[in-house]
PDB file of C-alpha atoms in Angstrom:
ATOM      1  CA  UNK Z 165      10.461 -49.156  54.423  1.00  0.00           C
ATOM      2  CA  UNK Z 166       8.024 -47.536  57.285  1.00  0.00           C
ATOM      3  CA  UNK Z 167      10.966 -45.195  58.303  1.00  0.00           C
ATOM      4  CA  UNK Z 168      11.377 -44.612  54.664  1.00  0.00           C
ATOM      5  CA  UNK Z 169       7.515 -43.328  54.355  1.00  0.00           C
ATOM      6  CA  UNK Z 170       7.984 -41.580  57.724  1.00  0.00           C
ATOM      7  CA  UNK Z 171      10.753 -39.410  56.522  1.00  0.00           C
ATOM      8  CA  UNK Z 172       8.955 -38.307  53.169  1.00  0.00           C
ATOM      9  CA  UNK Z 173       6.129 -37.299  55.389  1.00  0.00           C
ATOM     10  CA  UNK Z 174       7.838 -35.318  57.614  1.00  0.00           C
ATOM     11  CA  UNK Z 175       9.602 -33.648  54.768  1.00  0.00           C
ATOM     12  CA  UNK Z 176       5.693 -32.781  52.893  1.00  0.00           C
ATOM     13  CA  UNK Z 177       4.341 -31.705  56.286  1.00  0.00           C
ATOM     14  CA  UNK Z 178       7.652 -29.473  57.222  1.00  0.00           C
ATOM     15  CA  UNK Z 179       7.457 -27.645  53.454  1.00  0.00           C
ATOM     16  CA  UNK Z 180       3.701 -27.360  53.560  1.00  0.00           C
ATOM     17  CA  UNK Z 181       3.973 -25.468  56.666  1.00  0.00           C
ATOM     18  CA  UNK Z 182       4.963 -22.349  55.307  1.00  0.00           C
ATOM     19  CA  UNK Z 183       5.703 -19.379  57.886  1.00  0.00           C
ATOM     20  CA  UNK Z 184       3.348 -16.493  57.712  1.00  0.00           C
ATOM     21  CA  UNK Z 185       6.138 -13.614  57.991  1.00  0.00           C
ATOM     22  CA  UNK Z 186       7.370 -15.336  54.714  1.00  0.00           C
ATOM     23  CA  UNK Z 187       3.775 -15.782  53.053  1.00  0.00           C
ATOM     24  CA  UNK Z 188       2.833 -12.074  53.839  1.00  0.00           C
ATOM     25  CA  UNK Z 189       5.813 -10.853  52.381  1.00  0.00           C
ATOM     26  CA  UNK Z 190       5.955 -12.665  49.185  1.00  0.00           C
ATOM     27  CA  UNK Z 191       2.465 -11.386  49.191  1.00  0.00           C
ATOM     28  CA  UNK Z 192       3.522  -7.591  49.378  1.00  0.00           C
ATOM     29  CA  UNK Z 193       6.130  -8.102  46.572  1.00  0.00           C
ATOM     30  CA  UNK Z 194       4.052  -9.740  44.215  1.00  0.00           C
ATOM     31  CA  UNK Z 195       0.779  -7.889  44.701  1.00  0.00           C
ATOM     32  CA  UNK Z 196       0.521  -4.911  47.313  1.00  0.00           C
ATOM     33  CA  UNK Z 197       4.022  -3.524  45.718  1.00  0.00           C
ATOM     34  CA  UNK Z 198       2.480  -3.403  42.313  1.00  0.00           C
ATOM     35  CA  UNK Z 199      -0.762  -2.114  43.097  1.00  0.00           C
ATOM     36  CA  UNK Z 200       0.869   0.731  44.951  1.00  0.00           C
ATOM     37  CA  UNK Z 201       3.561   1.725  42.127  1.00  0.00           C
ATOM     38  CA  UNK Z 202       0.355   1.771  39.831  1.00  0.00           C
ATOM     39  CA  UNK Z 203      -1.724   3.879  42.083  1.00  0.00           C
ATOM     40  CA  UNK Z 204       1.251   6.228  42.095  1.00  0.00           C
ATOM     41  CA  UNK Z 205       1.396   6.395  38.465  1.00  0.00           C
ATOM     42  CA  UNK Z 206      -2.211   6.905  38.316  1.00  0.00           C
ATOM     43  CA  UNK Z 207      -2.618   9.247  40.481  1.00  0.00           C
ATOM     44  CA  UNK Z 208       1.098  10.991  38.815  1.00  0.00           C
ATOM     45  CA  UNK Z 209      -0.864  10.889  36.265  1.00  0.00           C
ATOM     46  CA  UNK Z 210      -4.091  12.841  37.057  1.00  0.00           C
ATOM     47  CA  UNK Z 211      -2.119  15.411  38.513  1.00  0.00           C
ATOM     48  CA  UNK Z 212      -0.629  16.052  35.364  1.00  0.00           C
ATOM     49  CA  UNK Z 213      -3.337  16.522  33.460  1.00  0.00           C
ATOM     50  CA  UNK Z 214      -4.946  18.597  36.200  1.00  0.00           C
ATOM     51  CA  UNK Z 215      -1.991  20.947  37.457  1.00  0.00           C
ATOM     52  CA  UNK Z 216       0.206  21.588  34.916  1.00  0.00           C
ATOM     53  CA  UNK Z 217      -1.504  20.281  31.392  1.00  0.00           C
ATOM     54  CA  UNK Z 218      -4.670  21.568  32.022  1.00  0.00           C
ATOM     55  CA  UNK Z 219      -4.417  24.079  29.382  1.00  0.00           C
ATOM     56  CA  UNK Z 220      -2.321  21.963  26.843  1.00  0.00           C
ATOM     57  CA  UNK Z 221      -2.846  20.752  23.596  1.00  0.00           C
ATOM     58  CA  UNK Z 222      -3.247  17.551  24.732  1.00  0.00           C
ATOM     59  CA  UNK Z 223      -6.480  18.495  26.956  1.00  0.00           C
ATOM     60  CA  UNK Z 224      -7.756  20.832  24.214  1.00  0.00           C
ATOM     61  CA  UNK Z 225      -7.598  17.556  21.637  1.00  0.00           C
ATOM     62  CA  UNK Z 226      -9.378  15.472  24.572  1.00  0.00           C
ATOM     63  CA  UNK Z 227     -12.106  18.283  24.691  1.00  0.00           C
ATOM     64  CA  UNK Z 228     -12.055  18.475  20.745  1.00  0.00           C
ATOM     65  CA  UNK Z 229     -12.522  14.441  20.433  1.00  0.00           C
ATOM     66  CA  UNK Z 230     -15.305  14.801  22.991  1.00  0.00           C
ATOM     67  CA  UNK Z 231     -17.029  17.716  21.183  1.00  0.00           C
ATOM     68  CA  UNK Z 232     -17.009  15.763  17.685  1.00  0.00           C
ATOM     69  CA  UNK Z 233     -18.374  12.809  18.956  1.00  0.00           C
ATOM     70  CA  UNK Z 234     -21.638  14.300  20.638  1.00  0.00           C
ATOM     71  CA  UNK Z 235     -22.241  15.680  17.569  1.00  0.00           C
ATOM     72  CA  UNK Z 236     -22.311  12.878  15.466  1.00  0.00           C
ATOM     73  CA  UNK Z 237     -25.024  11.310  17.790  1.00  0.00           C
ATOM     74  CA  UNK Z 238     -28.178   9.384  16.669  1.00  0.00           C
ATOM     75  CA  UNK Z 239     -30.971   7.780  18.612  1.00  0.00           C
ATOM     76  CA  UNK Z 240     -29.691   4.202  17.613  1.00  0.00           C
ATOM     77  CA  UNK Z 241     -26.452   4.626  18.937  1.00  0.00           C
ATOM     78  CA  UNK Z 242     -27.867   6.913  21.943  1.00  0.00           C
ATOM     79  CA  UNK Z 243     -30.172   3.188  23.003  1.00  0.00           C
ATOM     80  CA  UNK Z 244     -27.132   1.690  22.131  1.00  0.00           C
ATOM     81  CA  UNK Z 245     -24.387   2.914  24.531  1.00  0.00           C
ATOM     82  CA  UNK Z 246     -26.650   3.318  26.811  1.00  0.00           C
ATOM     83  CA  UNK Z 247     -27.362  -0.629  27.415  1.00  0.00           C
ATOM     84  CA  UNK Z 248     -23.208  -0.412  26.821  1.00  0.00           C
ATOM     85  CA  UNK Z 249     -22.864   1.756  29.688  1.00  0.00           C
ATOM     86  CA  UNK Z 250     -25.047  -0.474  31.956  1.00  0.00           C
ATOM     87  CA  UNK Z 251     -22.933  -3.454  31.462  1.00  0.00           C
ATOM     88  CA  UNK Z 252     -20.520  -1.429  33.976  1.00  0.00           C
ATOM     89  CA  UNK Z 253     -22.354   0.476  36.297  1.00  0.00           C
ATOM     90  CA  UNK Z 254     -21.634  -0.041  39.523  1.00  0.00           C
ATOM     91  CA  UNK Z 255     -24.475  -2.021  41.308  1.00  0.00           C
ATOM     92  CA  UNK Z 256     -24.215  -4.729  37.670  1.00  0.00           C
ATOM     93  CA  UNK Z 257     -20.293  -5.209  38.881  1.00  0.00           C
ATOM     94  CA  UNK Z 258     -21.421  -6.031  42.436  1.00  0.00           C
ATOM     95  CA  UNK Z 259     -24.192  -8.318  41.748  1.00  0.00           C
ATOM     96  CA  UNK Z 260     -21.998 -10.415  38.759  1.00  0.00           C
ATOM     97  CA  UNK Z 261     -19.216 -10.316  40.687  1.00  0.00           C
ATOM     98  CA  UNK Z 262     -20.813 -12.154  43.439  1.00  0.00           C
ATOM     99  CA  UNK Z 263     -22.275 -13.943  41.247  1.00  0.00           C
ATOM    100  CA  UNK Z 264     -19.716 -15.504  39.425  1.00  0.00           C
ATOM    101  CA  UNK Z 265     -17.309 -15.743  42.832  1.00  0.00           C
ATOM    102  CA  UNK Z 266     -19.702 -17.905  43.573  1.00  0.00           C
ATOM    103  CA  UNK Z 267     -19.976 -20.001  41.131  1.00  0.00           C
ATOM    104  CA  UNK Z 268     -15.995 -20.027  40.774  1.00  0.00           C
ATOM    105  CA  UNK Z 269     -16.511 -22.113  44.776  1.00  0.00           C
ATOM    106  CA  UNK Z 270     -19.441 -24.154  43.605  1.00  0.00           C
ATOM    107  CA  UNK Z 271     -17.563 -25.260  40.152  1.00  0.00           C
ATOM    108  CA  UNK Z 272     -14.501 -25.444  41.046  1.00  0.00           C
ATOM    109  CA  UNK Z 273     -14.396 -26.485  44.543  1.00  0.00           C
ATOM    110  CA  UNK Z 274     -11.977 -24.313  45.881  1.00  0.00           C
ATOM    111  CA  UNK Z 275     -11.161 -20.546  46.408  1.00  0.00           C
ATOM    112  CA  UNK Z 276      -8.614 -18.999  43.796  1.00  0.00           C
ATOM    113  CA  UNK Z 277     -10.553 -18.269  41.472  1.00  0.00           C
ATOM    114  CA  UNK Z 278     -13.395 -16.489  43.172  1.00  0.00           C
ATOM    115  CA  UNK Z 279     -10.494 -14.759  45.188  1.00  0.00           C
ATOM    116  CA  UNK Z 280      -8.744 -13.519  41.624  1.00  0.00           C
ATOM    117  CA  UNK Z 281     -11.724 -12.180  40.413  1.00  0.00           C
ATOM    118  CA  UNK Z 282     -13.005 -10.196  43.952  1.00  0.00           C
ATOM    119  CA  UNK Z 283      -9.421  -8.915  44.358  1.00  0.00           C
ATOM    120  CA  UNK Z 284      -9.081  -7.836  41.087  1.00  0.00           C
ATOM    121  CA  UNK Z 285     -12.570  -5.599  40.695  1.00  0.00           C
ATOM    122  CA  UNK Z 286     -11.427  -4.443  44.006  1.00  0.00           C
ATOM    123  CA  UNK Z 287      -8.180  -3.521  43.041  1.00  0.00           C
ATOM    124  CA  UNK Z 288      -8.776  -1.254  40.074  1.00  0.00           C
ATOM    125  CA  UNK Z 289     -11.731   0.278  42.348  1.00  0.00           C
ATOM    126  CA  UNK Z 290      -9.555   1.274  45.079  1.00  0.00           C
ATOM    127  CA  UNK Z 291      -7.329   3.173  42.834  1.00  0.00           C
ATOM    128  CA  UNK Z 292      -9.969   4.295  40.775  1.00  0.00           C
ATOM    129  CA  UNK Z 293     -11.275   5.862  43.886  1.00  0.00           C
ATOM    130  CA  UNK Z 294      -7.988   7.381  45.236  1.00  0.00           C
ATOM    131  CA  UNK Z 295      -7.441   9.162  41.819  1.00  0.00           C
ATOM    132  CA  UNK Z 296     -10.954  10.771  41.541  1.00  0.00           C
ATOM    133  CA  UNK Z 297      -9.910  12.108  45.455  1.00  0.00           C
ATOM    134  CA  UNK Z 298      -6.944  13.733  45.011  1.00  0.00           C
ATOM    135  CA  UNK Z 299      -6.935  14.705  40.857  1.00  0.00           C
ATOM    136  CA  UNK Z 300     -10.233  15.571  40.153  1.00  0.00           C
ATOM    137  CA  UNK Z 301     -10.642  16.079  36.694  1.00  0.00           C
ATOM    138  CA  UNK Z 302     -13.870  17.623  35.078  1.00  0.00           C
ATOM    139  CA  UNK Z 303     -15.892  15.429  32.782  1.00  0.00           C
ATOM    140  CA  UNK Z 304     -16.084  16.643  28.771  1.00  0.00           C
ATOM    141  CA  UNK Z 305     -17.700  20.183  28.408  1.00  0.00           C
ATOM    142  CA  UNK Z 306     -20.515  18.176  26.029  1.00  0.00           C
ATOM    143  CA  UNK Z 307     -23.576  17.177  27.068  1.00  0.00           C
ATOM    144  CA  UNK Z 308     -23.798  14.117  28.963  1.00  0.00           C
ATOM    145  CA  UNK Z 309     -26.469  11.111  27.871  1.00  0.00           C
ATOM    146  CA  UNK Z 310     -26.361   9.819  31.771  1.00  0.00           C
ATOM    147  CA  UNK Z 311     -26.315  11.452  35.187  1.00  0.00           C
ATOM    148  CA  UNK Z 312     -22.565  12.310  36.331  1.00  0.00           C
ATOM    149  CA  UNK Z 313     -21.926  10.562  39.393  1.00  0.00           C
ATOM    150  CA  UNK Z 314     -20.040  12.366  42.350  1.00  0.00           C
ATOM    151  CA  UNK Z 315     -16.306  10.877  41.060  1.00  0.00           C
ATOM    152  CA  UNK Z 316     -14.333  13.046  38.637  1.00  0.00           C
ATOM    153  CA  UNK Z 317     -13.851  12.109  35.019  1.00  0.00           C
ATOM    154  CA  UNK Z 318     -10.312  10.550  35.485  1.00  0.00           C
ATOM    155  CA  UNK Z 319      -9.688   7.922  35.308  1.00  0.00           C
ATOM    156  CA  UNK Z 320     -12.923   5.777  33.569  1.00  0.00           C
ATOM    157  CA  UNK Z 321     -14.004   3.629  36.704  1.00  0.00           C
ATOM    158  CA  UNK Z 322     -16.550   1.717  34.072  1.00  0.00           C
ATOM    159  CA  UNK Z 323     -13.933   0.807  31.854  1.00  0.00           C
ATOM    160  CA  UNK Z 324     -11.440  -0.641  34.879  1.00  0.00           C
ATOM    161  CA  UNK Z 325     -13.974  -1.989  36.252  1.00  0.00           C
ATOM    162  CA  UNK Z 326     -15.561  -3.798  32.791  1.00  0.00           C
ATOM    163  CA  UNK Z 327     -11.696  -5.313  32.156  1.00  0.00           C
ATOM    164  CA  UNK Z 328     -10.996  -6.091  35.530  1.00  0.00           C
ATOM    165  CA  UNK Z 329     -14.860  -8.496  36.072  1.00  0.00           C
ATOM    166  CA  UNK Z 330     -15.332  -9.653  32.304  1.00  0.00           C
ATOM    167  CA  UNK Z 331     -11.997  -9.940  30.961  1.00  0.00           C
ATOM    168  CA  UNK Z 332     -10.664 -11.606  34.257  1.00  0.00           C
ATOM    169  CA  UNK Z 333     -13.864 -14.320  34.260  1.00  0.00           C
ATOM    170  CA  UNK Z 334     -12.212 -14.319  30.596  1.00  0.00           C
ATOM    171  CA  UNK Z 335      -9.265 -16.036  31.578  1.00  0.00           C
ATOM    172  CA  UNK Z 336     -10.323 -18.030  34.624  1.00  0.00           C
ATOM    173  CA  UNK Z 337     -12.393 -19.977  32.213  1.00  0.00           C
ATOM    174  CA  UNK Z 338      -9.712 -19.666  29.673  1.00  0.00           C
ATOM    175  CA  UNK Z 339      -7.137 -21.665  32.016  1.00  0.00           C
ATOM    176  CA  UNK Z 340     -10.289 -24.678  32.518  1.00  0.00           C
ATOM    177  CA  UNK Z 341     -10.602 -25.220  28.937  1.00  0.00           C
ATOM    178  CA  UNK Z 342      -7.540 -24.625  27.648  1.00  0.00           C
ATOM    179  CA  UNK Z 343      -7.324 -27.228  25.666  1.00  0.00           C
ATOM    180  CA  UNK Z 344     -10.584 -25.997  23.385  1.00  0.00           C
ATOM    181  CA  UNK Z 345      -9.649 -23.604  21.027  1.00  0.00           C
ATOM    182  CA  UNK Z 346     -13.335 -22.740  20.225  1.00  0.00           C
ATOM    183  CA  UNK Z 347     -14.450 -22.074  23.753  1.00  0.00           C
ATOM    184  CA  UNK Z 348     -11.160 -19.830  24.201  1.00  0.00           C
ATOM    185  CA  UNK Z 349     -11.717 -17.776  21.376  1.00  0.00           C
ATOM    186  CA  UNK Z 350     -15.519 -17.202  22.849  1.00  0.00           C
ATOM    187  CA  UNK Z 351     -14.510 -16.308  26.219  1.00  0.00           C
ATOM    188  CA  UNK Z 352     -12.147 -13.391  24.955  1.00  0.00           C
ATOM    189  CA  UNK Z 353     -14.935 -12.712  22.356  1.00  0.00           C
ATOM    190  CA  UNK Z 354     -17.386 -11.864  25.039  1.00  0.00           C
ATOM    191  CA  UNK Z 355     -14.631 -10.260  27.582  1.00  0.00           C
ATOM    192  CA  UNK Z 356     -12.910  -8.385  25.669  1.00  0.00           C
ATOM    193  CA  UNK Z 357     -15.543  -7.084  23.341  1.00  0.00           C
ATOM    194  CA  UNK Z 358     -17.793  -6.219  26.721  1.00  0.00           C
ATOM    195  CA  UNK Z 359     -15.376  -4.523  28.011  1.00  0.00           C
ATOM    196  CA  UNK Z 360     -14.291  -2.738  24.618  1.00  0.00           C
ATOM    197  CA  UNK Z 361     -18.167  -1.771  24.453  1.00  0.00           C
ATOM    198  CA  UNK Z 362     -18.140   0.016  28.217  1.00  0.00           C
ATOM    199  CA  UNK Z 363     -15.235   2.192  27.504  1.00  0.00           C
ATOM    200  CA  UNK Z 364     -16.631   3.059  23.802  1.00  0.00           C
ATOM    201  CA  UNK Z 365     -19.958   3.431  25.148  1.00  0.00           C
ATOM    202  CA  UNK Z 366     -19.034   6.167  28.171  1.00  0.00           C
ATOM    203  CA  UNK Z 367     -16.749   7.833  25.165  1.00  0.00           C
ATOM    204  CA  UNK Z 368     -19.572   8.247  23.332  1.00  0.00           C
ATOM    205  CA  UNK Z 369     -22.169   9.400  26.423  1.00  0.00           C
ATOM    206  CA  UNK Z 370     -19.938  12.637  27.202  1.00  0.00           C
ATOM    207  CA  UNK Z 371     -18.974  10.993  30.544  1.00  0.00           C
ATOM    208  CA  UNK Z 372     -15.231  10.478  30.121  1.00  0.00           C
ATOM    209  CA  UNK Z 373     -12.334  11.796  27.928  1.00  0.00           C
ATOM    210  CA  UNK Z 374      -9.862   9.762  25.322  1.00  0.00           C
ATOM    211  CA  UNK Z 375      -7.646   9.734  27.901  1.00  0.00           C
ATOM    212  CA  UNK Z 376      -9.642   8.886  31.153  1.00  0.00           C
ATOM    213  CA  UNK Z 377     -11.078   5.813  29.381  1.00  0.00           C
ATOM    214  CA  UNK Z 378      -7.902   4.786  27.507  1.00  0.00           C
ATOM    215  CA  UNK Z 379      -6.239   4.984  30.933  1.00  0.00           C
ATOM    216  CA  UNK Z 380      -9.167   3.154  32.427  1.00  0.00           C
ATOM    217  CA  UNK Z 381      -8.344   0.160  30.510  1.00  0.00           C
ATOM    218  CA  UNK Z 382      -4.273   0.276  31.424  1.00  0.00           C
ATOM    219  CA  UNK Z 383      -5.251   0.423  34.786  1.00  0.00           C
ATOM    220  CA  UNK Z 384      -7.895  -2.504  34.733  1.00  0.00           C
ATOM    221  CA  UNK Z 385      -5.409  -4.843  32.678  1.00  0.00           C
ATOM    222  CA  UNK Z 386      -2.415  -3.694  35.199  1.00  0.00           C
ATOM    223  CA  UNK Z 387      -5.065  -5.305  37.932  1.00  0.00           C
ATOM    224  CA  UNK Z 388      -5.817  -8.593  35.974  1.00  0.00           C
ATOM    225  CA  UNK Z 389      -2.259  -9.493  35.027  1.00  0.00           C
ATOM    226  CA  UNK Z 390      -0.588  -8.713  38.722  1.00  0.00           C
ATOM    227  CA  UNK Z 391      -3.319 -10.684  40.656  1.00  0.00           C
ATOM    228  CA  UNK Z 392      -3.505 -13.539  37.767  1.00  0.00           C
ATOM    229  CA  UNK Z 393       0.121 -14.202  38.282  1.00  0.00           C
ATOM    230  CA  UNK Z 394       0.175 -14.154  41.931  1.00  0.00           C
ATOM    231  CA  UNK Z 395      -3.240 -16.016  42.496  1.00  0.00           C
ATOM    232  CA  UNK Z 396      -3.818 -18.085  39.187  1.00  0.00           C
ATOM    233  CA  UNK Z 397      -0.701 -18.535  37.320  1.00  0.00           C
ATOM    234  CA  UNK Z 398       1.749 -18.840  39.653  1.00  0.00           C
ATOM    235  CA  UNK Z 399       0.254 -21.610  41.645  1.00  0.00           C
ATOM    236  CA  UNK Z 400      -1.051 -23.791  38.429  1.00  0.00           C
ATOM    237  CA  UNK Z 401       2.743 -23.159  37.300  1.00  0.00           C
ATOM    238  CA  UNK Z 402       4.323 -24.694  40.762  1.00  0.00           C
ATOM    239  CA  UNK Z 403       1.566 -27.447  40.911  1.00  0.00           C
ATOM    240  CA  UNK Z 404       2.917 -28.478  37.202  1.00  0.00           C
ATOM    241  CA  UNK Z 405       6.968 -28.314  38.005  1.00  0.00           C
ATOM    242  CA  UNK Z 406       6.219 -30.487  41.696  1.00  0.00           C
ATOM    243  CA  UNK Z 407       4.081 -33.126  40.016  1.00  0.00           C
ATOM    244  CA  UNK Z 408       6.802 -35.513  38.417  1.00  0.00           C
ATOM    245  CA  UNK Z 409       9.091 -34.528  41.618  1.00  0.00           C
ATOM    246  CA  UNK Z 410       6.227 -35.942  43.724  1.00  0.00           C
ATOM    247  CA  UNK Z 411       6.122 -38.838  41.267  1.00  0.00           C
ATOM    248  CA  UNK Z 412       9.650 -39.395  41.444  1.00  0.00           C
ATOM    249  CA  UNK Z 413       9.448 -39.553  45.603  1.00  0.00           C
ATOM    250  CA  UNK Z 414       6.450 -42.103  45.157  1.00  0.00           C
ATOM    251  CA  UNK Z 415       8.413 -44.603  43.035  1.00  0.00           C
ATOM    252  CA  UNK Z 416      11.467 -44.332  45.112  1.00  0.00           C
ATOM    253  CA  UNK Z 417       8.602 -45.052  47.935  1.00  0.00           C
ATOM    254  CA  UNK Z 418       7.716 -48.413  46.347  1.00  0.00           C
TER     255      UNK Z 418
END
């Protein structure tokens, strides 16, 4: 029976020694690949609209949409988007992002969710970044309700960002409580509509166009759902399938 036990731990020990050549590159295929096909496309993208649509009819509705919406502005909604905008600014990502990462460890007790959440408002960032480099696009010809920072217009770094921190807390907690419907449904309530309100709320300030914040949120859900799957889903989905094989091992054990 000893030599039985031995075996079955040399077996665990062997498979939980994974080697790193093989980690790094299932890492690369499930996340770096992605990230770089949709910084491609984003940045495909920008340059598009730049180079060769600039003078479209596509642009010229993006200008139009722009135009009709500063002029439909009141005071109340003026207060309002710009408490909307806040929610995403850039130092309010970085201090709630901590924030919650840390709370993720303390809760928790481990690091994949605080990891998820980090790499994904990183993620969208970094691309963010590289398209407001390299396809600069000018923000709406309307007058704009807050100071334009030194990136371009494409894509909406508020709205990424906004999806990528509140709808990605969104599902962390999502996965704990599962089983209450209730607290579901107010976790996406409160994701989801934050994020809805950033990219409705820059819209409406003259900062970005239709498409730069309709893009923003593509990119920021492209972000959630590739690091969810490779740092959240994936792992709660092997932990599930080895359970009863780890059950079976310890009755045959006995």
């Amino acid at each position: 029976m000893d030599a039985v036990r031995k075996r079955g731990t040399d077996r665990s020990a062997r498979s939980s020694s994974v080697p790193t050549g093989r980690v790094a590159a299932e890492t690369a295929r499930r996340v770096l690949l992605p990230l770089a096909l949709m910084a491609l496309v984003t940045l495909g993208l920008g340059l598009l609209l730049t180079k060769v649509l600039e003078h479209s009819t596509l642009v010229a509705q993006d200008e139009a949409v722009s135009r009709e919406i500063a002029q439909e502005r009141t005071p109340f909604w003026n207060e309002v988007t710009h408490y909307g905008s806040m929610l995403s600014d850039t130092p309010v990502i970085i201090v709630v992002t901590t924030i919650m990462a840390i709370l993720f460890r303390l809760v928790y007790r481990r690091w994949r969710e605080s990891v998820f959440l980090v790499a994904a408002v990183c993620a969208q960032s970094a691309i963010f970044l590289l398209a407001t480099v390299f396809a600069q696009r000018a923000r709406p010809h309307v007058p704009h309700l807050d100071p334009a920072p030194p990136t371009s217009s494409y894509p909406s770094g508020h709205t990424s960002a906004a999806v990528a921190f509140y709808c990605g807390t969104a599902l962390v907690l999502t996965l704990h409580t599962h089983r209450h419907t209730i607290l579901n449904a107010l976790w996406w309530l409160l994701g989801a509509g934050a994020a809805l309100a950033v990219g409705l709320s820059r819209l409406y300030r003259g900062m970005h166009h239709l498409t730069d914040v309709s893009w923003g949120y593509v990119l920021g859900i492209f972000c959630v759902v590739v690091l969810a799957q490779a740092l959240l889903l994936r792992p709660i989905t092997a932990s599930r399938r080895a359970a009863p094989k780890r059950a079976v091992r310890g009755a045959a054990l006995t």
